[in-house]
Coordinates of C-alpha atoms in Angstrom, one line a residue:
X1409 CA -18.5 19.4 5.6
X1410 CA -16.4 16.3 5.2
X1411 CA -13.1 16.1 3.4
X1412 CA -11.2 13.0 2.3
X1413 CA -8.9 13.4 5.3
X1414 CA -11.8 13.3 7.8
X1415 CA -12.2 10.3 10.1
X1416 CA -15.6 8.9 9.6
X1417 CA -17.2 6.3 11.9
X1418 CA -20.5 4.4 12.2
X1419 CA -23.2 4.8 9.6
X1420 CA -21.1 7.3 7.7
X1421 CA -18.3 4.8 7.2
X1422 CA -20.7 2.4 5.6
X1423 CA -22.0 5.2 3.3
X1424 CA -18.5 6.1 2.3
X1425 CA -17.7 2.5 1.5
X1426 CA -20.7 2.3 -0.7
X1427 CA -19.8 5.5 -2.5
X1428 CA -16.3 4.2 -3.3
X1429 CA -18.0 1.4 -5.3
X1430 CA -20.1 3.9 -7.3
X1431 CA -19.1 6.2 -10.1
X1432 CA -16.6 9.0 -9.5
X1433 CA -19.3 11.7 -9.5
X1434 CA -20.9 10.0 -6.5
X1435 CA -17.7 10.1 -4.6
X1436 CA -17.3 13.8 -5.2
X1437 CA -20.9 14.4 -4.1
X1438 CA -20.4 12.4 -1.0
X1439 CA -17.9 14.8 0.5
X1440 CA -20.3 17.7 -0.1
X1441 CA -23.5 16.2 1.1
X1442 CA -22.4 14.4 4.2
X1443 CA -25.3 12.4 5.6
X1444 CA -27.2 12.5 2.3
X1445 CA -24.5 10.4 0.7
X1446 CA -26.5 7.2 1.2
X1447 CA -29.3 8.6 -1.0
X1448 CA -26.8 9.0 -3.9
X1449 CA -26.1 5.2 -4.0
X1450 CA -28.3 2.8 -5.8
X1451 CA -30.4 0.3 -3.9
X1452 CA -28.7 -2.5 -5.8
X1453 CA -25.3 -1.6 -4.3
X1454 CA -26.7 -1.5 -0.8
X1455 CA -28.3 -4.9 -1.2
X1456 CA -25.0 -6.2 -2.7
X1457 CA -23.1 -5.0 0.4
X1458 CA -25.7 -6.4 2.8
X1459 CA -25.5 -9.8 1.0
X1460 CA -21.7 -9.8 1.3
X1461 CA -21.8 -9.0 5.0
X1462 CA -24.4 -11.8 5.5
X1463 CA -22.2 -14.3 3.8
X1464 CA -19.1 -13.1 5.7
X1465 CA -20.8 -13.5 9.1
X1466 CA -22.2 -16.8 8.1
X1467 CA -18.8 -18.1 7.2
X1468 CA -17.3 -16.8 10.5
X1469 CA -20.0 -18.4 12.5
X1470 CA -19.6 -21.8 10.7
X1471 CA -15.8 -21.7 11.2
X1472 CA -16.2 -20.9 14.9
X1473 CA -18.6 -23.8 15.3
X1474 CA -16.1 -26.2 13.6
X1475 CA -13.3 -24.9 15.8
X1476 CA -15.2 -25.3 19.1
X1477 CA -16.4 -28.9 18.2
X1478 CA -12.8 -30.2 17.5

């Protein structure tokens, strides 16, 4: 069982991040259900996070290319 004081790494860290964006009930359930927490998050929120990461990595890549060319 996880508690709010637990250190969570890897896939669980992503799940926890998604739950923090969801309703309060989902956050409470996430501490109880551990690995099942990803199932408590709507697909729309997962897509939103994936889209954000895609944009972020794209911006970093573009900036690195500009820096290396100058």
